[in-house]
Amino acid sequence: MMSILLIGLGGMAFWVVPSPLMTALEPRTNRTYLFSAQFAANLVAGFFGSLAGGWLPSFFARIGGFDPKSLQAIQWTVMVAAVLYLITALPLWKLTEVRPAEPTDGKLWHIPRPARRIILILLVPNIFIGLGAGLIIPFLNIFVEGKFGVSFAALGAVFAWSQLGMAIAVMLQPIIAERFGKTASIVIVQTLSLPFIAMLGFSGSFAAVAIALFVRSALMNAANPIYAEFTMGQVKEAWRPSLSAAEAMVWTAGWTVGPLLSGWIRSRLGFDVGFNVLFVAMLILYGTGIAYTWFVLRPIEMA
């Protein structure tokens, strides 16, 4: 339990720090590409990490002469992951500290009221998108396996390849942002994902669902680095860590409340009807977040 707590704390720090750090270190002209490259690198690493996570227990089991599902095999696999985490810390020692040009206290409760207002405005899309995602995404494997009876190996392959699709879409997103603007590019890819969410939830073909899963993941996640870069550019440097932390908390709250609501709805309506209701709710929440981005955040960008 203590290990899980520490992993959660470290993961939250890893989530909060990169956006304000990259905004401070990189000129405005290159930020969109840097944010996208960082997000894509995480996705590609996650793809290979998923493959390695499935292969390493068997590898250690052959070496040690124990069962691949044994505690020893899992322990050695986790140790490899811990070593990789330590290695990633080495390049950070080479970074030069960049202090804010304006030594303003960045704590949220010390930020002037007008700035707090813009931070709250920037958080709203994450409320809708995070809650909508929390209703369905944690249970996608259960939904697909329960609806089509596919093997976990086939399902794992679909999820793994969808990460590569996300990486490709993320790297293409800056081109769209340069052509149409940041908020418009976010609205474009997120709106295009809505039909594939509907296909994912209501199609009776596993092939169609696999394609929908791949495309939906690519389109929705392509917007994430552009949104992060856009929001960081709307506040002063000293306030960016507070904004990044607030974004992480709002998203985490959606992924905390969403699964609870999802389980409650499915326990009362059953598998089929429950997931039908949840997919409709997801579409409504996503659509609301997209509309908010267009009608509220786009005028801020264009001002």
Coordinates of N, CA and C in Angstrom, one line a residue, residues 4 26 41 69 71 80 100 131 162 189 192 210 216 222 265 281 294:
I4 N 2.2 1.9 -3.5 CA 1.2 2.5 -4.4 C 1.0 4.0 -4.1
E26 N 11.4 26.8 -23.3 CA 11.3 26.8 -24.7 C 10.7 28.1 -25.2
A41 N 6.3 10.9 -27.1 CA 7.3 10.0 -26.5 C 6.8 9.2 -25.4
K69 N 3.6 -16.4 -13.3 CA 2.6 -15.6 -12.6 C 3.0 -15.5 -11.1
L71 N 5.0 -14.5 -7.5 CA 5.4 -13.2 -7.0 C 6.8 -12.8 -7.4
V80 N 12.9 -3.9 -12.6 CA 13.3 -3.3 -13.9 C 12.7 -2.0 -14.1
P100 N 11.2 32.5 -12.3 CA 10.3 33.4 -12.9 C 10.8 34.8 -13.0
L131 N -14.7 13.8 -16.7 CA -15.8 13.0 -16.2 C -16.3 12.1 -17.3
S162 N -3.3 1.1 -30.4 CA -3.9 2.4 -30.3 C -3.0 3.5 -29.8
V189 N -10.3 18.0 -33.9 CA -10.0 16.6 -33.6 C -10.9 16.0 -32.6
L192 N -14.2 15.3 -34.4 CA -14.1 14.1 -35.3 C -14.1 12.8 -34.5
A210 N -12.8 -2.2 -32.9 CA -11.4 -2.0 -32.9 C -10.9 -0.8 -33.6
R216 N -10.6 6.8 -32.1 CA -11.0 7.7 -31.0 C -9.9 8.1 -30.1
A222 N -4.8 13.5 -29.2 CA -4.0 14.5 -30.0 C -4.2 15.9 -29.5
I265 N -24.4 2.9 -12.1 CA -25.3 2.8 -13.2 C -25.4 1.4 -13.7
A281 N -24.0 9.4 -22.2 CA -23.6 10.4 -21.3 C -22.2 10.9 -21.6
W294 N -14.9 26.0 -28.0 CA -15.1 26.8 -29.1 C -15.7 28.2 -28.8

